[in-house]
PDB file of C-alpha atoms in Angstrom:
ATOM      1  CA  UNK I  18     -15.331 -18.096   8.201  1.00 83.00           C
ATOM      2  CA  UNK I  19     -13.024 -15.173   8.952  1.00 95.00           C
ATOM      3  CA  UNK I  20     -12.727 -14.257  12.642  1.00 96.00           C
ATOM      4  CA  UNK I  21     -11.009 -10.950  11.733  1.00 97.00           C
ATOM      5  CA  UNK I  22     -14.330  -9.672  10.358  1.00 97.00           C
ATOM      6  CA  UNK I  23     -15.546  -9.499  13.985  1.00 96.00           C
ATOM      7  CA  UNK I  24     -13.004  -6.753  14.797  1.00 97.00           C
ATOM      8  CA  UNK I  25     -14.444  -3.526  16.192  1.00 97.00           C
ATOM      9  CA  UNK I  26     -13.057  -1.504  13.299  1.00 97.00           C
ATOM     10  CA  UNK I  27     -15.078  -3.460  10.723  1.00 98.00           C
ATOM     11  CA  UNK I  28     -18.384  -2.260   9.284  1.00 98.00           C
ATOM     12  CA  UNK I  29     -20.344  -4.200   6.682  1.00 98.00           C
ATOM     13  CA  UNK I  30     -23.663  -3.145   5.217  1.00 98.00           C
ATOM     14  CA  UNK I  31     -24.551  -6.565   3.747  1.00 98.00           C
ATOM     15  CA  UNK I  32     -22.845  -9.309   5.788  1.00 97.00           C
ATOM     16  CA  UNK I  33     -24.538 -12.220   3.979  1.00 97.00           C
ATOM     17  CA  UNK I  34     -23.460 -10.878   0.601  1.00 98.00           C
ATOM     18  CA  UNK I  35     -19.861 -10.446   1.794  1.00 98.00           C
ATOM     19  CA  UNK I  36     -19.819 -13.981   3.237  1.00 97.00           C
ATOM     20  CA  UNK I  37     -21.101 -15.261  -0.119  1.00 98.00           C
ATOM     21  CA  UNK I  38     -18.374 -13.487  -2.110  1.00 98.00           C
ATOM     22  CA  UNK I  39     -15.623 -14.796   0.188  1.00 98.00           C
ATOM     23  CA  UNK I  40     -17.020 -18.325  -0.033  1.00 97.00           C
ATOM     24  CA  UNK I  41     -17.210 -18.118  -3.834  1.00 98.00           C
ATOM     25  CA  UNK I  42     -13.579 -16.944  -3.961  1.00 98.00           C
ATOM     26  CA  UNK I  43     -12.498 -19.891  -1.852  1.00 97.00           C
ATOM     27  CA  UNK I  44     -14.351 -22.312  -4.112  1.00 97.00           C
ATOM     28  CA  UNK I  45     -12.839 -20.748  -7.243  1.00 96.00           C
ATOM     29  CA  UNK I  46      -9.402 -21.210  -5.711  1.00 94.00           C
ATOM     30  CA  UNK I  47      -6.109 -19.338  -5.620  1.00 95.00           C
ATOM     31  CA  UNK I  48      -5.488 -19.699  -9.373  1.00 96.00           C
ATOM     32  CA  UNK I  49      -8.465 -17.438 -10.053  1.00 97.00           C
ATOM     33  CA  UNK I  50      -7.473 -14.737  -7.551  1.00 98.00           C
ATOM     34  CA  UNK I  51      -5.765 -11.379  -7.981  1.00 97.00           C
ATOM     35  CA  UNK I  52      -5.400  -8.416  -5.629  1.00 98.00           C
ATOM     36  CA  UNK I  53      -5.667  -4.828  -6.880  1.00 97.00           C
ATOM     37  CA  UNK I  54      -4.625  -2.186  -4.375  1.00 98.00           C
ATOM     38  CA  UNK I  55      -4.039   1.490  -3.904  1.00 98.00           C
ATOM     39  CA  UNK I  56      -0.779   2.310  -2.095  1.00 98.00           C
ATOM     40  CA  UNK I  57      -0.798   5.538  -0.081  1.00 97.00           C
ATOM     41  CA  UNK I  58      -2.964   5.269   3.058  1.00 97.00           C
ATOM     42  CA  UNK I  59      -4.071   1.792   1.947  1.00 98.00           C
ATOM     43  CA  UNK I  60      -0.929  -0.347   2.065  1.00 98.00           C
ATOM     44  CA  UNK I  61       0.876   2.437   3.899  1.00 98.00           C
ATOM     45  CA  UNK I  62      -0.341   3.746   7.233  1.00 97.00           C
ATOM     46  CA  UNK I  63      -2.481   6.839   7.580  1.00 97.00           C
ATOM     47  CA  UNK I  64      -1.136   7.676  11.026  1.00 95.00           C
ATOM     48  CA  UNK I  65       0.872   6.507  14.010  1.00 92.00           C
ATOM     49  CA  UNK I  66       0.493   7.686  17.621  1.00 90.00           C
ATOM     50  CA  UNK I  67      -1.711  10.574  16.538  1.00 89.00           C
ATOM     51  CA  UNK I  68       0.694  11.776  13.851  1.00 93.00           C
ATOM     52  CA  UNK I  69      -0.016  11.605  10.131  1.00 93.00           C
ATOM     53  CA  UNK I  70       2.265   9.329   8.135  1.00 96.00           C
ATOM     54  CA  UNK I  71       3.546  10.659   4.825  1.00 96.00           C
ATOM     55  CA  UNK I  72       2.314   9.625   1.388  1.00 96.00           C
ATOM     56  CA  UNK I  73       4.825   8.952  -1.371  1.00 96.00           C
ATOM     57  CA  UNK I  74       4.344  12.547  -2.562  1.00 95.00           C
ATOM     58  CA  UNK I  75       4.802  13.899   0.998  1.00 94.00           C
ATOM     59  CA  UNK I  76       8.061  11.959   1.362  1.00 95.00           C
ATOM     60  CA  UNK I  77       9.471  13.805  -1.610  1.00 93.00           C
ATOM     61  CA  UNK I  78       7.891  17.177  -0.808  1.00 91.00           C
ATOM     62  CA  UNK I  79       9.305  17.199   2.730  1.00 90.00           C
ATOM     63  CA  UNK I  80      12.732  15.791   1.928  1.00 92.00           C
ATOM     64  CA  UNK I  81      16.036  17.672   2.034  1.00 92.00           C
ATOM     65  CA  UNK I  82      16.250  17.541  -1.794  1.00 93.00           C
ATOM     66  CA  UNK I  83      13.443  20.093  -2.111  1.00 95.00           C
ATOM     67  CA  UNK I  84      14.287  23.740  -1.404  1.00 96.00           C
ATOM     68  CA  UNK I  85      12.469  25.634   1.320  1.00 95.00           C
ATOM     69  CA  UNK I  86      10.687  27.755  -1.275  1.00 96.00           C
ATOM     70  CA  UNK I  87       9.701  24.634  -3.204  1.00 96.00           C
ATOM     71  CA  UNK I  88       8.335  23.091  -0.022  1.00 95.00           C
ATOM     72  CA  UNK I  89       6.299  26.191   0.727  1.00 96.00           C
ATOM     73  CA  UNK I  90       4.770  26.189  -2.749  1.00 97.00           C
ATOM     74  CA  UNK I  91       3.936  22.463  -2.553  1.00 96.00           C
ATOM     75  CA  UNK I  92       2.273  23.037   0.829  1.00 95.00           C
ATOM     76  CA  UNK I  93       0.221  25.890  -0.632  1.00 97.00           C
ATOM     77  CA  UNK I  94      -0.989  23.581  -3.391  1.00 97.00           C
ATOM     78  CA  UNK I  95      -1.923  20.929  -0.818  1.00 94.00           C
ATOM     79  CA  UNK I  96      -3.894  23.398   1.292  1.00 95.00           C
ATOM     80  CA  UNK I  97      -5.771  24.630  -1.751  1.00 97.00           C
ATOM     81  CA  UNK I  98      -6.513  21.326  -3.544  1.00 97.00           C
ATOM     82  CA  UNK I  99      -6.781  18.679  -0.814  1.00 92.00           C
ATOM     83  CA  UNK I 100     -10.072  20.067   0.570  1.00 93.00           C
ATOM     84  CA  UNK I 101     -11.438  19.900  -2.997  1.00 94.00           C
ATOM     85  CA  UNK I 102     -10.264  16.284  -3.351  1.00 91.00           C
ATOM     86  CA  UNK I 103     -12.199  15.144  -0.272  1.00 84.00           C
ATOM     87  CA  UNK I 104     -15.169  17.532  -0.559  1.00 86.00           C
ATOM     88  CA  UNK I 105     -18.286  15.320  -0.424  1.00 80.00           C
ATOM     89  CA  UNK I 106     -20.393  18.034  -2.062  1.00 87.00           C
ATOM     90  CA  UNK I 107     -18.467  18.251  -5.315  1.00 92.00           C
ATOM     91  CA  UNK I 108     -18.985  15.847  -8.204  1.00 91.00           C
ATOM     92  CA  UNK I 109     -16.175  13.801  -9.744  1.00 88.00           C
ATOM     93  CA  UNK I 110     -16.688  15.792 -12.942  1.00 92.00           C
ATOM     94  CA  UNK I 111     -15.876  18.971 -11.029  1.00 95.00           C
ATOM     95  CA  UNK I 112     -12.924  17.420  -9.232  1.00 94.00           C
ATOM     96  CA  UNK I 113     -11.150  15.749 -12.130  1.00 94.00           C
ATOM     97  CA  UNK I 114      -9.768  18.813 -13.949  1.00 96.00           C
ATOM     98  CA  UNK I 115      -8.735  20.321 -10.608  1.00 97.00           C
ATOM     99  CA  UNK I 116      -6.820  17.171  -9.667  1.00 96.00           C
ATOM    100  CA  UNK I 117      -5.005  17.244 -13.022  1.00 96.00           C
ATOM    101  CA  UNK I 118      -4.139  20.865 -12.293  1.00 97.00           C
ATOM    102  CA  UNK I 119      -2.823  20.005  -8.804  1.00 97.00           C
ATOM    103  CA  UNK I 120      -0.714  17.013  -9.846  1.00 97.00           C
ATOM    104  CA  UNK I 121       0.678  18.869 -12.886  1.00 97.00           C
ATOM    105  CA  UNK I 122       1.709  21.887 -10.833  1.00 97.00           C
ATOM    106  CA  UNK I 123       3.284  19.681  -8.155  1.00 97.00           C
ATOM    107  CA  UNK I 124       5.194  17.628 -10.725  1.00 97.00           C
ATOM    108  CA  UNK I 125       6.426  20.799 -12.425  1.00 97.00           C
ATOM    109  CA  UNK I 126       7.646  22.167  -9.110  1.00 96.00           C
ATOM    110  CA  UNK I 127       9.456  18.934  -8.270  1.00 96.00           C
ATOM    111  CA  UNK I 128      11.006  18.825 -11.735  1.00 96.00           C
ATOM    112  CA  UNK I 129      12.652  22.215 -11.048  1.00 96.00           C
ATOM    113  CA  UNK I 130      14.410  20.827  -7.953  1.00 96.00           C
ATOM    114  CA  UNK I 131      17.192  18.906  -9.743  1.00 92.00           C
ATOM    115  CA  UNK I 132      16.392  15.754  -7.754  1.00 96.00           C
ATOM    116  CA  UNK I 133      18.910  12.940  -8.232  1.00 97.00           C
ATOM    117  CA  UNK I 134      17.841   9.376  -8.880  1.00 97.00           C
ATOM    118  CA  UNK I 135      20.631   8.187  -6.585  1.00 97.00           C
ATOM    119  CA  UNK I 136      19.141  10.100  -3.632  1.00 96.00           C
ATOM    120  CA  UNK I 137      15.845   8.215  -3.585  1.00 97.00           C
ATOM    121  CA  UNK I 138      16.876   5.303  -1.316  1.00 97.00           C
ATOM    122  CA  UNK I 139      18.118   7.728   1.341  1.00 97.00           C
ATOM    123  CA  UNK I 140      15.076  10.010   0.990  1.00 96.00           C
ATOM    124  CA  UNK I 141      12.876   6.986   1.755  1.00 98.00           C
ATOM    125  CA  UNK I 142      15.079   5.781   4.633  1.00 97.00           C
ATOM    126  CA  UNK I 143      14.972   9.223   6.269  1.00 95.00           C
ATOM    127  CA  UNK I 144      11.172   9.525   6.000  1.00 96.00           C
ATOM    128  CA  UNK I 145       8.510   8.554   8.542  1.00 94.00           C
ATOM    129  CA  UNK I 146       6.682   6.285   6.118  1.00 96.00           C
ATOM    130  CA  UNK I 147       5.221   3.097   7.574  1.00 97.00           C
ATOM    131  CA  UNK I 148       3.472   0.204   5.909  1.00 98.00           C
ATOM    132  CA  UNK I 149       0.394  -1.095   7.714  1.00 98.00           C
ATOM    133  CA  UNK I 150       0.877  -3.782  10.351  1.00 97.00           C
ATOM    134  CA  UNK I 151       0.727  -7.174   8.682  1.00 98.00           C
ATOM    135  CA  UNK I 152       2.156  -5.947   5.353  1.00 98.00           C
ATOM    136  CA  UNK I 153       4.801  -8.697   5.362  1.00 98.00           C
ATOM    137  CA  UNK I 154       2.177 -11.426   5.748  1.00 98.00           C
ATOM    138  CA  UNK I 155       0.134  -9.884   2.929  1.00 98.00           C
ATOM    139  CA  UNK I 156       3.001  -9.618   0.441  1.00 98.00           C
ATOM    140  CA  UNK I 157       4.592 -12.939   1.401  1.00 98.00           C
ATOM    141  CA  UNK I 158       1.317 -14.859   1.328  1.00 97.00           C
ATOM    142  CA  UNK I 159       0.458 -13.545  -2.140  1.00 98.00           C
ATOM    143  CA  UNK I 160       3.957 -14.384  -3.350  1.00 98.00           C
ATOM    144  CA  UNK I 161       3.872 -17.887  -1.858  1.00 97.00           C
ATOM    145  CA  UNK I 162       0.645 -18.736  -3.697  1.00 97.00           C
ATOM    146  CA  UNK I 163       1.659 -16.836  -6.880  1.00 97.00           C
ATOM    147  CA  UNK I 164      -1.291 -14.461  -6.598  1.00 97.00           C
ATOM    148  CA  UNK I 165      -0.647 -11.277  -8.619  1.00 97.00           C
ATOM    149  CA  UNK I 166      -0.662  -8.007  -6.664  1.00 97.00           C
ATOM    150  CA  UNK I 167      -1.370  -4.974  -8.826  1.00 96.00           C
ATOM    151  CA  UNK I 168      -0.608  -1.657  -7.116  1.00 97.00           C
ATOM    152  CA  UNK I 169      -2.355   1.261  -8.814  1.00 95.00           C
ATOM    153  CA  UNK I 170      -1.175   4.536  -7.313  1.00 96.00           C
ATOM    154  CA  UNK I 171      -1.585   8.247  -7.909  1.00 96.00           C
ATOM    155  CA  UNK I 172       1.614   8.664  -5.880  1.00 97.00           C
ATOM    156  CA  UNK I 173       5.234   8.616  -7.032  1.00 97.00           C
ATOM    157  CA  UNK I 174       6.181   5.203  -8.422  1.00 97.00           C
ATOM    158  CA  UNK I 175       9.916   5.536  -7.807  1.00 98.00           C
ATOM    159  CA  UNK I 176       9.302   6.326  -4.130  1.00 98.00           C
ATOM    160  CA  UNK I 177       6.721   3.646  -3.460  1.00 97.00           C
ATOM    161  CA  UNK I 178       8.793   0.968  -5.198  1.00 98.00           C
ATOM    162  CA  UNK I 179      11.696   1.931  -2.957  1.00 98.00           C
ATOM    163  CA  UNK I 180       9.469   1.684   0.145  1.00 98.00           C
ATOM    164  CA  UNK I 181       8.462  -1.859  -0.851  1.00 98.00           C
ATOM    165  CA  UNK I 182      12.074  -2.736  -1.696  1.00 98.00           C
ATOM    166  CA  UNK I 183      13.354  -1.515   1.672  1.00 98.00           C
ATOM    167  CA  UNK I 184      10.627  -3.553   3.390  1.00 98.00           C
ATOM    168  CA  UNK I 185      12.018  -6.637   1.589  1.00 98.00           C
ATOM    169  CA  UNK I 186       8.673  -7.530   0.014  1.00 98.00           C
ATOM    170  CA  UNK I 187       9.146  -6.504  -3.620  1.00 98.00           C
ATOM    171  CA  UNK I 188       8.413  -9.959  -4.996  1.00 98.00           C
ATOM    172  CA  UNK I 189       8.090 -10.830  -8.717  1.00 97.00           C
ATOM    173  CA  UNK I 190       4.276 -11.062  -8.439  1.00 97.00           C
ATOM    174  CA  UNK I 191       4.051  -7.316  -7.651  1.00 97.00           C
ATOM    175  CA  UNK I 192       3.248  -4.958 -10.516  1.00 95.00           C
ATOM    176  CA  UNK I 193       3.042  -1.173 -10.072  1.00 95.00           C
ATOM    177  CA  UNK I 194       1.336   1.482 -12.196  1.00 93.00           C
ATOM    178  CA  UNK I 195       2.005   4.978 -10.889  1.00 95.00           C
ATOM    179  CA  UNK I 196       3.555   8.366 -11.693  1.00 96.00           C
ATOM    180  CA  UNK I 197       7.175   7.701 -12.584  1.00 97.00           C
ATOM    181  CA  UNK I 198      10.004  10.208 -12.740  1.00 98.00           C
ATOM    182  CA  UNK I 199      11.933  10.742 -15.947  1.00 98.00           C
ATOM    183  CA  UNK I 200      15.656  11.249 -15.296  1.00 98.00           C
ATOM    184  CA  UNK I 201      18.223  12.541 -17.776  1.00 97.00           C
ATOM    185  CA  UNK I 202      21.494  10.736 -18.581  1.00 97.00           C
ATOM    186  CA  UNK I 203      23.071  12.214 -15.463  1.00 97.00           C
ATOM    187  CA  UNK I 204      20.308  10.893 -13.238  1.00 97.00           C
ATOM    188  CA  UNK I 205      18.696  14.311 -12.716  1.00 97.00           C
ATOM    189  CA  UNK I 206      14.894  14.560 -12.663  1.00 97.00           C
ATOM    190  CA  UNK I 207      13.631  16.273 -15.820  1.00 97.00           C
ATOM    191  CA  UNK I 208       9.917  15.642 -15.647  1.00 97.00           C
ATOM    192  CA  UNK I 209       7.332  12.984 -14.878  1.00 97.00           C
ATOM    193  CA  UNK I 210       6.377  10.387 -17.466  1.00 95.00           C
ATOM    194  CA  UNK I 211       2.883  10.327 -18.948  1.00 92.00           C
ATOM    195  CA  UNK I 212       0.150   9.377 -18.347  1.00 91.00           C
ATOM    196  CA  UNK I 213      -0.610  11.413 -15.258  1.00 94.00           C
ATOM    197  CA  UNK I 214      -2.436   9.367 -12.627  1.00 95.00           C
ATOM    198  CA  UNK I 215      -4.461  11.269 -10.012  1.00 95.00           C
ATOM    199  CA  UNK I 216      -7.041  10.226  -7.446  1.00 91.00           C
ATOM    200  CA  UNK I 217      -9.967  10.211  -9.854  1.00 92.00           C
ATOM    201  CA  UNK I 218      -8.677   8.608 -13.050  1.00 91.00           C
ATOM    202  CA  UNK I 219      -7.554   5.247 -11.693  1.00 91.00           C
ATOM    203  CA  UNK I 220      -9.289   3.285 -14.412  1.00 86.00           C
ATOM    204  CA  UNK I 221      -8.940   2.065 -17.992  1.00 80.00           C
ATOM    205  CA  UNK I 222      -8.086   5.506 -19.290  1.00 78.00           C
ATOM    206  CA  UNK I 223      -4.521   5.356 -17.923  1.00 83.00           C
ATOM    207  CA  UNK I 224      -3.912   1.626 -18.307  1.00 77.00           C
ATOM    208  CA  UNK I 225      -3.071   1.872 -22.023  1.00 64.00           C
ATOM    209  CA  UNK I 226      -4.909  -1.141 -23.383  1.00 58.00           C
ATOM    210  CA  UNK I 227      -4.591  -2.931 -20.043  1.00 64.00           C
ATOM    211  CA  UNK I 228      -2.165  -5.586 -21.341  1.00 77.00           C
ATOM    212  CA  UNK I 229      -1.546  -6.481 -17.728  1.00 81.00           C
ATOM    213  CA  UNK I 230      -5.155  -7.448 -17.111  1.00 83.00           C
ATOM    214  CA  UNK I 231      -5.440  -9.228 -20.460  1.00 82.00           C
ATOM    215  CA  UNK I 232      -2.609 -11.553 -19.407  1.00 85.00           C
ATOM    216  CA  UNK I 233      -4.543 -12.291 -16.240  1.00 88.00           C
ATOM    217  CA  UNK I 234      -7.880 -12.871 -17.963  1.00 88.00           C
ATOM    218  CA  UNK I 235      -8.404 -16.139 -16.067  1.00 92.00           C
ATOM    219  CA  UNK I 236      -8.064 -14.356 -12.705  1.00 95.00           C
ATOM    220  CA  UNK I 237     -11.697 -13.484 -12.270  1.00 95.00           C
ATOM    221  CA  UNK I 238     -11.804 -13.200  -8.450  1.00 97.00           C
ATOM    222  CA  UNK I 239     -10.641  -9.807  -7.258  1.00 97.00           C
ATOM    223  CA  UNK I 240      -9.908  -8.368  -3.853  1.00 98.00           C
ATOM    224  CA  UNK I 241      -9.765  -4.598  -4.257  1.00 98.00           C
ATOM    225  CA  UNK I 242      -8.192  -2.412  -1.545  1.00 98.00           C
ATOM    226  CA  UNK I 243      -8.571   1.351  -1.464  1.00 98.00           C
ATOM    227  CA  UNK I 244      -9.115   4.369   0.750  1.00 96.00           C
ATOM    228  CA  UNK I 245     -10.975   6.791  -1.495  1.00 92.00           C
ATOM    229  CA  UNK I 246     -13.909   6.900  -3.866  1.00 90.00           C
ATOM    230  CA  UNK I 247     -11.442   7.149  -6.748  1.00 91.00           C
ATOM    231  CA  UNK I 248     -10.091   3.671  -5.935  1.00 96.00           C
ATOM    232  CA  UNK I 249     -13.396   1.966  -6.742  1.00 95.00           C
ATOM    233  CA  UNK I 250     -12.694   1.993 -10.495  1.00 93.00           C
ATOM    234  CA  UNK I 251      -9.246   0.335 -10.260  1.00 94.00           C
ATOM    235  CA  UNK I 252     -10.585  -3.032 -11.462  1.00 93.00           C
ATOM    236  CA  UNK I 253     -12.329  -1.539 -14.517  1.00 90.00           C
ATOM    237  CA  UNK I 254      -9.662  -2.968 -16.827  1.00 86.00           C
ATOM    238  CA  UNK I 255     -10.288  -6.575 -15.806  1.00 88.00           C
ATOM    239  CA  UNK I 256     -11.982  -8.355 -18.744  1.00 86.00           C
ATOM    240  CA  UNK I 257     -14.371 -10.656 -16.861  1.00 89.00           C
ATOM    241  CA  UNK I 258     -14.967 -10.314 -13.152  1.00 94.00           C
ATOM    242  CA  UNK I 259     -16.832 -13.132 -11.425  1.00 96.00           C
ATOM    243  CA  UNK I 260     -16.282 -12.160  -7.791  1.00 97.00           C
ATOM    244  CA  UNK I 261     -15.094  -8.825  -6.478  1.00 98.00           C
ATOM    245  CA  UNK I 262     -14.712  -7.848  -2.839  1.00 98.00           C
ATOM    246  CA  UNK I 263     -14.087  -4.139  -2.282  1.00 98.00           C
ATOM    247  CA  UNK I 264     -12.392  -3.325   1.021  1.00 98.00           C
ATOM    248  CA  UNK I 265     -12.167   0.350   1.955  1.00 98.00           C
ATOM    249  CA  UNK I 266      -9.969   1.986   4.575  1.00 98.00           C
ATOM    250  CA  UNK I 267     -11.868   4.920   6.068  1.00 97.00           C
ATOM    251  CA  UNK I 268      -9.012   6.917   7.568  1.00 95.00           C
ATOM    252  CA  UNK I 269     -10.267  10.460   7.853  1.00 89.00           C
ATOM    253  CA  UNK I 270     -13.515  12.276   8.758  1.00 88.00           C
ATOM    254  CA  UNK I 271     -14.974   8.901   9.739  1.00 92.00           C
ATOM    255  CA  UNK I 272     -18.390  10.052  10.974  1.00 93.00           C
ATOM    256  CA  UNK I 273     -19.230  12.208   7.985  1.00 88.00           C
ATOM    257  CA  UNK I 274     -17.935   9.789   5.340  1.00 90.00           C
ATOM    258  CA  UNK I 275     -19.198   6.523   6.852  1.00 95.00           C
ATOM    259  CA  UNK I 276     -22.478   6.348   4.908  1.00 95.00           C
ATOM    260  CA  UNK I 277     -20.837   6.983   1.563  1.00 94.00           C
ATOM    261  CA  UNK I 278     -18.115   4.372   2.224  1.00 96.00           C
ATOM    262  CA  UNK I 279     -20.623   1.748   3.370  1.00 98.00           C
ATOM    263  CA  UNK I 280     -22.600   2.258   0.159  1.00 97.00           C
ATOM    264  CA  UNK I 281     -19.504   1.994  -2.038  1.00 97.00           C
ATOM    265  CA  UNK I 282     -17.325  -0.636  -0.343  1.00 98.00           C
ATOM    266  CA  UNK I 283     -18.342  -4.132   0.754  1.00 98.00           C
ATOM    267  CA  UNK I 284     -16.161  -4.001   3.871  1.00 98.00           C
ATOM    268  CA  UNK I 285     -15.201  -0.723   5.546  1.00 98.00           C
ATOM    269  CA  UNK I 286     -12.301  -0.543   8.019  1.00 98.00           C
ATOM    270  CA  UNK I 287     -12.555   2.513  10.252  1.00 98.00           C
ATOM    271  CA  UNK I 288      -9.302   3.964  11.606  1.00 95.00           C
ATOM    272  CA  UNK I 289      -7.686   0.541  11.332  1.00 97.00           C
ATOM    273  CA  UNK I 290      -3.914   0.767  10.762  1.00 97.00           C
ATOM    274  CA  UNK I 291      -3.546  -2.974  10.116  1.00 98.00           C
ATOM    275  CA  UNK I 292      -4.030  -5.410   7.273  1.00 98.00           C
ATOM    276  CA  UNK I 293      -5.517  -7.983   9.685  1.00 98.00           C
ATOM    277  CA  UNK I 294      -8.864  -8.232   7.914  1.00 98.00           C
ATOM    278  CA  UNK I 295      -7.322  -8.552   4.458  1.00 98.00           C
ATOM    279  CA  UNK I 296      -4.870 -11.177   5.742  1.00 98.00           C
ATOM    280  CA  UNK I 297      -7.662 -13.091   7.470  1.00 98.00           C
ATOM    281  CA  UNK I 298      -9.718 -13.210   4.272  1.00 98.00           C
ATOM    282  CA  UNK I 299      -6.669 -14.309   2.265  1.00 98.00           C
ATOM    283  CA  UNK I 300      -5.814 -17.037   4.773  1.00 97.00           C
ATOM    284  CA  UNK I 301      -9.353 -18.373   4.437  1.00 97.00           C
ATOM    285  CA  UNK I 302      -9.420 -18.170   0.629  1.00 97.00           C
ATOM    286  CA  UNK I 303      -5.903 -19.520   0.025  1.00 96.00           C
ATOM    287  CA  UNK I 304      -5.722 -22.445   2.400  1.00 89.00           C
ATOM    288  CA  UNK I 305      -7.088 -25.763   1.282  1.00 75.00           C
TER     289      UNK I 305
END
């Protein structure tokens, strides 16, 4: 069906089941399909030539618009909370309040920096952010067939929208839910808008009645793309799911996280900086 699934980076616990889901999606057709994706380290690259690529938060944290002291404090928060975020021995119940604490402190720090709305395009241009190889085919293919792409991100919405805009793929079928900045009348950052979205609450609780998914109630085939355990709940707002294929990017600590990812995701892509597999599946599902 999909030659890309033979790539060396691909691991699948139940190949027959995955083949069945893909086949069912093809039979249901493009009018039933929607794609729900995380952004940072899923649509954007985790690394390049051995160097880590920045997330939408990193882009802001490391930019010239943040003071040196602000940068130091943001780095301290990262070093304290990130190990908690990825700690396999802590429960989600333990992690959730700590993630709220981290995001809230980071947003407060950024809100003290007097960041200007007008600086965002340049901040993005000057950053080392990279979308995964094949991003243009992904976005353009979905646009061509009018398949909705819902990006659900715990990052900074203003930054990630600008990344997509500068890549020339911000098509009308793309819808983003993320943490957006609130600027005053002079275009100065005051605070971040509610609700706060962090790694472990990407579900109904922040989708406010999920009007978006209600409009798409006929789109019952879902391809879900994520890179963390928190991304698995992103489709919870969809009213009636007939087929769902969960594709997980395993970017970090591959050996120790492999088992958990294989249990949670249908297809696991290990240290794969491309969207080849996703594009291959879409080509198969979308072409007559």
